[in-house]
Short mmCIF file of C-alpha atoms in Angstrom, two decimals:
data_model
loop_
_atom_site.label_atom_id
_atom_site.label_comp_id
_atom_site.label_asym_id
_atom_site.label_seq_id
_atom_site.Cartn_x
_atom_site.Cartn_y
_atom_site.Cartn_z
CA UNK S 65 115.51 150.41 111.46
CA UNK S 66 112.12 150.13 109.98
CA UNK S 67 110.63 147.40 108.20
CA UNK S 68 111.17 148.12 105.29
CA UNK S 69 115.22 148.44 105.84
CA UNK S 70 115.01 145.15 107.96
CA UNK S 71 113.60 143.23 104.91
CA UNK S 72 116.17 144.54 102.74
CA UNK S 73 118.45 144.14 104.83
CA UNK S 74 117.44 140.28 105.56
CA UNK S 75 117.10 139.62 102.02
CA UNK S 76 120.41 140.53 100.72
CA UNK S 77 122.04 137.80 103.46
CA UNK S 78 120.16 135.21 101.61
CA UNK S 79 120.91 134.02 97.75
CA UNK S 80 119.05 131.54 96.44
CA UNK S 81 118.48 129.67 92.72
CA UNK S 82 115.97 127.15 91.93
CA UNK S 83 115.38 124.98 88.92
CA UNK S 84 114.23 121.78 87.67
CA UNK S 85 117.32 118.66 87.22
CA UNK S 86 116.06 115.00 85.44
CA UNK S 87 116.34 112.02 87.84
CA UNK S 88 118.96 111.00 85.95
CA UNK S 89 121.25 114.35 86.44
CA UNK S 90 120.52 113.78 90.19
CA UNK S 91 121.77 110.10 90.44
CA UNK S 92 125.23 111.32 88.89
CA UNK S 93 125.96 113.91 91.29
CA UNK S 94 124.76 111.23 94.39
CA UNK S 95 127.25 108.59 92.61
CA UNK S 96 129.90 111.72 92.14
CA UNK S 97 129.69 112.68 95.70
CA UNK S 98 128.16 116.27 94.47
CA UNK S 99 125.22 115.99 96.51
CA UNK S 100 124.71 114.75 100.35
CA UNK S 101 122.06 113.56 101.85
CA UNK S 102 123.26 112.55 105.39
CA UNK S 103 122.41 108.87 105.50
CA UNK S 104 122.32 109.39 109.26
CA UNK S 105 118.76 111.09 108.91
CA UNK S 106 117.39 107.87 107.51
CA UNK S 107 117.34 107.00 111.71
CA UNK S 108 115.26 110.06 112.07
CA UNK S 109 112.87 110.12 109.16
CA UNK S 110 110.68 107.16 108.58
CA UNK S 111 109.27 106.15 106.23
CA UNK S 112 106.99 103.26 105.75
CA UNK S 113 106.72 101.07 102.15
CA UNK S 114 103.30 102.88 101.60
CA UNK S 115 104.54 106.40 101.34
CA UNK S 116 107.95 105.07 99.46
CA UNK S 117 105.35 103.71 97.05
CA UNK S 118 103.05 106.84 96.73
CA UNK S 119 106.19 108.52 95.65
CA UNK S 120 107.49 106.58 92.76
CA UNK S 121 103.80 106.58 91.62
CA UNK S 122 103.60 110.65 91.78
CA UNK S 123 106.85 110.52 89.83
CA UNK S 124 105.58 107.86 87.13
CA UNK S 125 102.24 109.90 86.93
CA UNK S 126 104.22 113.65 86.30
CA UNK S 127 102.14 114.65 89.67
CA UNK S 128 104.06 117.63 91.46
CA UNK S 129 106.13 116.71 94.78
CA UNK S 130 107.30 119.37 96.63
CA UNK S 131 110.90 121.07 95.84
CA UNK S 132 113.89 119.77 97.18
CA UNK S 133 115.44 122.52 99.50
CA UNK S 134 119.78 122.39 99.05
CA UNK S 135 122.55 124.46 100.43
CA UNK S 136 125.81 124.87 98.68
CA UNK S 137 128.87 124.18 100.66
CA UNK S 138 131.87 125.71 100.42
CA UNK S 139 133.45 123.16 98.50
CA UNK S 140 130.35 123.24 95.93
CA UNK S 141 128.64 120.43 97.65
CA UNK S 142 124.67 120.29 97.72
CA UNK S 143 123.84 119.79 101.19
CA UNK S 144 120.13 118.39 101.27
CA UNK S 145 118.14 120.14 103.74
CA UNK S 146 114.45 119.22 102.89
CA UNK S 147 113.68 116.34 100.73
CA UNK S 148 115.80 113.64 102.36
CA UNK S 149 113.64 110.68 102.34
CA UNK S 150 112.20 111.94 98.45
CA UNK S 151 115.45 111.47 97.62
CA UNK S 152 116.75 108.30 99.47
CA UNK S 153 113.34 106.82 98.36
CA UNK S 154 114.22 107.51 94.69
CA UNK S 155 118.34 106.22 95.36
CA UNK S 156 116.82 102.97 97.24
CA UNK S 157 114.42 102.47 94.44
CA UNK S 158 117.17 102.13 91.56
CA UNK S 159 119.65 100.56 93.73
CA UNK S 160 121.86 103.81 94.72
CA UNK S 161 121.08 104.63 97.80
CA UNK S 162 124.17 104.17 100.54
CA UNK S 163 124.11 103.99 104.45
CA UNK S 164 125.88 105.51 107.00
CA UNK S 165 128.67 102.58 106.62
CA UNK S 166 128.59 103.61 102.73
CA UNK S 167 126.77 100.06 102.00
CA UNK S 168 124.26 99.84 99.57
CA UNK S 169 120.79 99.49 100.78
CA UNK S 170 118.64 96.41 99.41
CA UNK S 171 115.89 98.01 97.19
CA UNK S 172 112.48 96.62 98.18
CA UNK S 173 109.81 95.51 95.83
CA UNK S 174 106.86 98.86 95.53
CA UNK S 175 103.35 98.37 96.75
CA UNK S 176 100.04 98.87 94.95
CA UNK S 177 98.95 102.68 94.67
CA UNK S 178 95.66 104.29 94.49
CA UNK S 179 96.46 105.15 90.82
CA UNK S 180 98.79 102.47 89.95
CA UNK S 181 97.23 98.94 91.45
CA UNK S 182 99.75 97.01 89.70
CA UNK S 183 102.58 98.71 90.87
CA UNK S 184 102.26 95.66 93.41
CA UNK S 185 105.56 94.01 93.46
CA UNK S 186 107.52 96.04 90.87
CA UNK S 187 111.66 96.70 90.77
CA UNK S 188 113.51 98.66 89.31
CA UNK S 189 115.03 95.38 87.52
CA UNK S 190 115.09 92.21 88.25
CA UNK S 191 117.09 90.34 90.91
CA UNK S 192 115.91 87.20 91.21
CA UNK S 193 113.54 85.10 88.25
CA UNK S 194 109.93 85.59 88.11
CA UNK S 195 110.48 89.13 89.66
CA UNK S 196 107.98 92.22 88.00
CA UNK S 197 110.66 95.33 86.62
CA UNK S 198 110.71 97.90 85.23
CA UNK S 199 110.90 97.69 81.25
CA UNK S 200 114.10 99.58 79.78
CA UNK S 201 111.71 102.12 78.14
CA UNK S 202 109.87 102.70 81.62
CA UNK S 203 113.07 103.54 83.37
CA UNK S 204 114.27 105.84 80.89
CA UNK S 205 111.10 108.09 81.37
CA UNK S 206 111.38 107.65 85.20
CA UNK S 207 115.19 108.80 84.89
CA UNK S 208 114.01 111.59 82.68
CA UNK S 209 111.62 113.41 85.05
CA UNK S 210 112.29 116.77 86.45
CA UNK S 211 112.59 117.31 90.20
CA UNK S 212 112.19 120.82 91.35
CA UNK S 213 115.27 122.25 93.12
CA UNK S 214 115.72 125.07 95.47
CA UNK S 215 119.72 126.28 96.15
CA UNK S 216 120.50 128.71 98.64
CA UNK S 217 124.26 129.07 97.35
CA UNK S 218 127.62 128.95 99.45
CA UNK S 219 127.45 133.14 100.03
CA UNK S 220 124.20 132.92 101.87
CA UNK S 221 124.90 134.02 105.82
CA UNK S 222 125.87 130.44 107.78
CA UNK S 223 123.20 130.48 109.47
CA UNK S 224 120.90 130.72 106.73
CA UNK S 225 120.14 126.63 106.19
CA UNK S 226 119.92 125.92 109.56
CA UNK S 227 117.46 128.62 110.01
CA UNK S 228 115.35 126.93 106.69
CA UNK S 229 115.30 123.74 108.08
CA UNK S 230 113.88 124.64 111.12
CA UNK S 231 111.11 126.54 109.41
CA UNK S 232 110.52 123.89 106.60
CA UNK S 233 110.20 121.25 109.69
CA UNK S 234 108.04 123.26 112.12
CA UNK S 235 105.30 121.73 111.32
CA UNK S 236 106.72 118.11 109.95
CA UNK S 237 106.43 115.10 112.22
CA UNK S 238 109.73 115.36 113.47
CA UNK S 239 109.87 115.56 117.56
CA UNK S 240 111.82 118.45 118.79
CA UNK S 241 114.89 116.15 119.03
CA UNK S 242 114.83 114.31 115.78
CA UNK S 243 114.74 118.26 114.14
CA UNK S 244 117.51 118.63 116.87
CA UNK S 245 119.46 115.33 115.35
CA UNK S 246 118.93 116.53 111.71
CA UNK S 247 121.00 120.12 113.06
CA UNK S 248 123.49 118.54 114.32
CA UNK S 249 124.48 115.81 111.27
CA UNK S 250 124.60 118.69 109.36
CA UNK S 251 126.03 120.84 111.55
CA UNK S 252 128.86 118.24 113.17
CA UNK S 253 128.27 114.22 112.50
CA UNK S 254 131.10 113.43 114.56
CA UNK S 255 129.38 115.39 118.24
CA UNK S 256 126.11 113.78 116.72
CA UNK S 257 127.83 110.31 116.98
CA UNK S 258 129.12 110.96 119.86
CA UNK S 259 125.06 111.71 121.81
CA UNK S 260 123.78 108.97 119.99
CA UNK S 261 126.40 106.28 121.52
CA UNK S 262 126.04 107.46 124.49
CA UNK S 263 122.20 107.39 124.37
CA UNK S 264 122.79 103.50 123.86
CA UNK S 265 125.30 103.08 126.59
CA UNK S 266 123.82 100.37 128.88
CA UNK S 267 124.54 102.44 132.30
CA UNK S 268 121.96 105.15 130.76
CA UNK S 269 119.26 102.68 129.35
CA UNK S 270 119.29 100.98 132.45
CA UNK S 271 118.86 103.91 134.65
CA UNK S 272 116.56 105.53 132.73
CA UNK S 273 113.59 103.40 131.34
CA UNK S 274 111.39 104.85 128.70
CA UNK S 275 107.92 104.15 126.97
CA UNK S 276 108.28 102.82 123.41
CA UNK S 277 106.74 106.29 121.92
CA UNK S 278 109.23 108.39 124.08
CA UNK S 279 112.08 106.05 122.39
CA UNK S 280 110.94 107.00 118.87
CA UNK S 281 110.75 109.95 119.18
CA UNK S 282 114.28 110.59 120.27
CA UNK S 283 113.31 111.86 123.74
CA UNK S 284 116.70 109.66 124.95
CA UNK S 285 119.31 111.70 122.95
CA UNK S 286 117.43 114.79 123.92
CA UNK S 287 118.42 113.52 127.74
CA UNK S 288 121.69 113.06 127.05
CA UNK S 289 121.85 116.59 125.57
CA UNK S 290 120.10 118.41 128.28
CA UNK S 291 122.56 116.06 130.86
CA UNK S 292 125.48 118.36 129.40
CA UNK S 293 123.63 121.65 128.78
CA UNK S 294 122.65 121.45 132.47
CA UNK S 295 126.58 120.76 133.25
CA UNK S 296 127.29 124.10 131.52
CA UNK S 297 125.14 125.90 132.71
CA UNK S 298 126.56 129.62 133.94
CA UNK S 299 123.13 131.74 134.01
CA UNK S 300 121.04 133.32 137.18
CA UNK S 301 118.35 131.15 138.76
CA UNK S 302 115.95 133.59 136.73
CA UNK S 303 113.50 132.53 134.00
CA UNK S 304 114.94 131.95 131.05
CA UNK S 305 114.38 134.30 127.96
CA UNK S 306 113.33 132.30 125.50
CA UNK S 307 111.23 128.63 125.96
CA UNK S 308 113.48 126.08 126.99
CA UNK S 309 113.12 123.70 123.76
CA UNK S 310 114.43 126.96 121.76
CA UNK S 311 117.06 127.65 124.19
CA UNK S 312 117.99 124.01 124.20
CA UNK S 313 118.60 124.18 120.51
CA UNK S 314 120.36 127.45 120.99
CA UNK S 315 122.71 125.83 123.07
CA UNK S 316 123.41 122.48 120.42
CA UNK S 317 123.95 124.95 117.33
CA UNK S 318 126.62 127.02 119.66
CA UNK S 319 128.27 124.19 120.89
CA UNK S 320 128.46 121.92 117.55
CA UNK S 321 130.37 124.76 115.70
CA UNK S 322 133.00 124.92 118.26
CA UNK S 323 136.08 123.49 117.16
CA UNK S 324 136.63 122.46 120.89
CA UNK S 325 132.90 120.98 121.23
CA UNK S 326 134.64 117.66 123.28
CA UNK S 327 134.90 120.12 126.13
CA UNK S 328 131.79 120.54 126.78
CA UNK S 329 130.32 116.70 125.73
CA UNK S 330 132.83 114.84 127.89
CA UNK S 331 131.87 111.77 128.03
CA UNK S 332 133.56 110.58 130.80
CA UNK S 333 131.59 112.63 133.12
CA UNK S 334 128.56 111.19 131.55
CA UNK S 335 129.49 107.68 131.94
CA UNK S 336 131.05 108.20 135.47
CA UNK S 337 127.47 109.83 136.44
CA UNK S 338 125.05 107.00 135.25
CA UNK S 339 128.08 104.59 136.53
CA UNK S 340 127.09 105.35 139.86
CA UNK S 341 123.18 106.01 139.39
CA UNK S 342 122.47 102.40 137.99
CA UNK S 343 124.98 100.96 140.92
CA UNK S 344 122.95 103.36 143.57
CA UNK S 345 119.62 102.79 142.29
CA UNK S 346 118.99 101.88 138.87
CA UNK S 347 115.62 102.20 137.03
CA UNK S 348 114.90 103.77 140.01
CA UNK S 349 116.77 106.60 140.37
CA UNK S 350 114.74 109.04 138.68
CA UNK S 351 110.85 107.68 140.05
CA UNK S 352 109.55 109.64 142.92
CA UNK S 353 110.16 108.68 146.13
CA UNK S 354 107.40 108.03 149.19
CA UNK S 355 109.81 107.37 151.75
CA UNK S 356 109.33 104.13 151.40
CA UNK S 357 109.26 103.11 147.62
CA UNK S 358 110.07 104.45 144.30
CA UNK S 359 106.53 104.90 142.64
CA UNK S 360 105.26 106.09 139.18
CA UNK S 361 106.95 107.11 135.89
CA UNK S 362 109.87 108.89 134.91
CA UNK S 363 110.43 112.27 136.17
CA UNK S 364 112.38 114.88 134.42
CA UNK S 365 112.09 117.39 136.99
CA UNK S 366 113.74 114.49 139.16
CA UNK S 367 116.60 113.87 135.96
CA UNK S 368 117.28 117.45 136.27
CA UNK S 369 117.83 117.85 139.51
CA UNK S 370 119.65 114.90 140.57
CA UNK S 371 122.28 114.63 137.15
CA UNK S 372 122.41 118.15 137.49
CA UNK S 373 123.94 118.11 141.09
CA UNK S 374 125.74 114.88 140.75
CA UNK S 375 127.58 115.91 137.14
CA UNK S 376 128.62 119.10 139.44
CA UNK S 377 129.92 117.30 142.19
CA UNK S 378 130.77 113.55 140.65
CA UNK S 379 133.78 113.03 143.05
CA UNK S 380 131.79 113.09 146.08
CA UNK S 381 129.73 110.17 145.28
CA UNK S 382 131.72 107.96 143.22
CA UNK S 383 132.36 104.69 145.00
CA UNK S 384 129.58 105.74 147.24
CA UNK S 385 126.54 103.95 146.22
CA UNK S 386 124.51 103.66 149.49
CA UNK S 387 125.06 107.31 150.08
CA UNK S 388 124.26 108.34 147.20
CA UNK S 389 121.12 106.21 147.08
CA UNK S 390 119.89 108.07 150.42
CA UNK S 391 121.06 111.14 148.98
CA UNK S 392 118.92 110.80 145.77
CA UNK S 393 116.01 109.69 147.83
CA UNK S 394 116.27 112.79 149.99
CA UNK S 395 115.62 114.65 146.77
CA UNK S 396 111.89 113.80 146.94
CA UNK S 397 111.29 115.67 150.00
CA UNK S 398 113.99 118.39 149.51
CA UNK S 399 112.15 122.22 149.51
CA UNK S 400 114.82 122.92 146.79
CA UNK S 401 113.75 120.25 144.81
CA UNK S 402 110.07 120.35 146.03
CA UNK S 403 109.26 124.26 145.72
CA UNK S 404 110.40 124.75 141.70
CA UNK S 405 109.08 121.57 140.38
CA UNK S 406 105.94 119.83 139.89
CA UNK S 407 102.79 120.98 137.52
CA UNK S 408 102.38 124.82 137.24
CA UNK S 409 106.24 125.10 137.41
CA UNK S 410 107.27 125.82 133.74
CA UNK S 411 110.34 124.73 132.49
CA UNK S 412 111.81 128.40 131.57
CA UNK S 413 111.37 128.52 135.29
CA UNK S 414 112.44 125.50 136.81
CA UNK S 415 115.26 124.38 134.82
CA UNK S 416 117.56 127.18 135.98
CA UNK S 417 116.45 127.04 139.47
CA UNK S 418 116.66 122.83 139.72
CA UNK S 419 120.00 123.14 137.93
CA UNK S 420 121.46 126.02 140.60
CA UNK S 421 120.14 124.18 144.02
CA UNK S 422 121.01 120.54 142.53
CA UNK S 423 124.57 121.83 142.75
CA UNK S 424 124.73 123.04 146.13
CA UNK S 425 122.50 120.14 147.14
CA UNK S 426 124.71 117.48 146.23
CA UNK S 427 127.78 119.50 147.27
CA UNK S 428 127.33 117.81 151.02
CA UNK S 429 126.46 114.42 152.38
#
């Protein structure tokens, strides 16, 4: 097929529409349930009071903000792909805007703006006396601004908006695992819910200590996803095809559309595994070891290996916690472990070797 056939060919699986819709139109169809917006991102994208401010000023001034991107559901819902926080921030702002729990979220007062100085302080309307609102003929303009829409409607191939968002987020500030997150809330909130509590269980947290910047970015969900990608695993010890943060998202988007998804993210392997790591060695358990202390940071090459073998042979080791602390600090020395780890090892490489040896490794005492 040339390329001239492939783009026609790509094209016709995509079907898009785009226009402009007031403010207004798009605070019905939030309060009519026509549009989502997945309060779960609102954990994922941050934003601070100076860029929620910047906004409403753009709006108030008629300067462009980028389109919002949407796919239509099969029940006619707008599923919002791109523009989350524009929106929320517009939703907060008037005193629409619902969380996760489907509670309203307090609007806060706007901060002074380049342009707009005395935007210092300003509400939509007042709550308490004193406060600075918006005037009745100042909210009516706001409400009647136009906010560019882009549609890619319900006939569009599946895979079409997941596809977009990755694309529209490439270059975003998202960490691999937050653009992970946002997949998966659209693709299945309840398997989302399900990483994210176990991300916070305390037998994980305290076996697996992080820096503050690896906790915002998400890197602890991505651990708990790799934990049962690993446990999966059927492939060759060869490198993989593809760089292991694509085939790690590979993985999620296969799994999450399986109606039998709990299979695969069984949590009670996961909590029987970290069970016995934080009794065996806690905080420890994944910092090298000299042979005579645990030194230095986390390791993932060390997380790989050792949940990797222990998730495959959890029986062995449960109720065990001295052996399984000498069997984890053999690890450090192992050549299995040793010879398809460290710097120069990359992880297309060493994942599926680590994963492969950690098995047979902690198959015997």
């Amino acid at each position: 097929m040339g390329l001239q056939e492939q783009i026609e060919t790509r094209a016709k699986e995509i079907h898009t529409d785009g226009y402009g819709m007031s403010i207004g139109e798009v605070l019905s169809m939030y309060k009519d349930g026509d549009l989502d917006i997945h309060p779960e991102f609102q954990r994922i994208f941050r934003w601070s009071m100076e860029q929620k401010s910047r906004l409403i000023e753009s709006i108030l001034l008629g300067i462009p903000i980028p389109p919002i991107f949407v796919s239509q559901r099969d029940d006619g819902v707008w599923d919002v792909i791109d523009g989350v926080q524009r929106l929320s921030t517009i939703l907060q702002f008037v005193g629409s805007y619902r969380d996760h729990e489907d509670k309203l979220v307090k609007p806060e007062p706007l901060l002074a703006t380049e342009y707009l100085p005395d935007l210092e302080g300003y509400r939509w309307q007042s709550e308490s006396e004193g406060d600075r609102a918006f005037t009745a003929s100042m909210q009516r303009d706001f409400k009647r601004s136009k906010l560019e829409f882009r549609i890619i409607r319900k006939e569009s191939d599946k895979n079409a908006k997941y596809d977009l968002f990755q694309r529209l987020n490439s270059g975003s500030q998202l960490s691999p695992q937050e653009a992970r997150n946002c997949l998966l809330v659209m693709l299945n909130p309840e398997m989302y819910s399900e990483l994210d509590r176990l991300s916070q269980s305390d037998t994980f947290t305290n076996s697996v200590p992080l820096s503050d910047q690896k906790e915002n970015q998400a890197y602890r969900q991505e651990l708990v996803l790799r934990f049962f990608l690993q446990r999966s695993y059927q492939g060759k010890d060869s490198e993989l095809r593809i760089e292991y943060g694509e085939y790690l998202t590979d993985w999620l988007r296969h799994i999450a559309v399986r109606a039998d998804w709990g299979t695969e993210i069984d949590a009670s392997v996961f909590k029987a595994c970290f069970g016995a790591i934080e009794h065996a060695l806690g905080e420890d358990a994944f910092r090298r070891f000299d042979g005579d202390r645990h030194l230095g940071p986390f390791s993932i090459s060390g997380y790989e290996f050792i949940t990797s073998g222990l998730a495959a042979n959890i029986d062995r080791w449960q109720g065990r916690p001295q052996a399984l602390r000498a069997k984890i600090e053999a690890v450090w020395s192992a050549p299995e472990f040793r010879e398809n780890s460290g710097t120069g090892v990359s992880p297309r490489r060493r994942v599926p070797r680590l994963i492969l040896r950690a098995r047979t490794f902690f198959a015997q005492d």
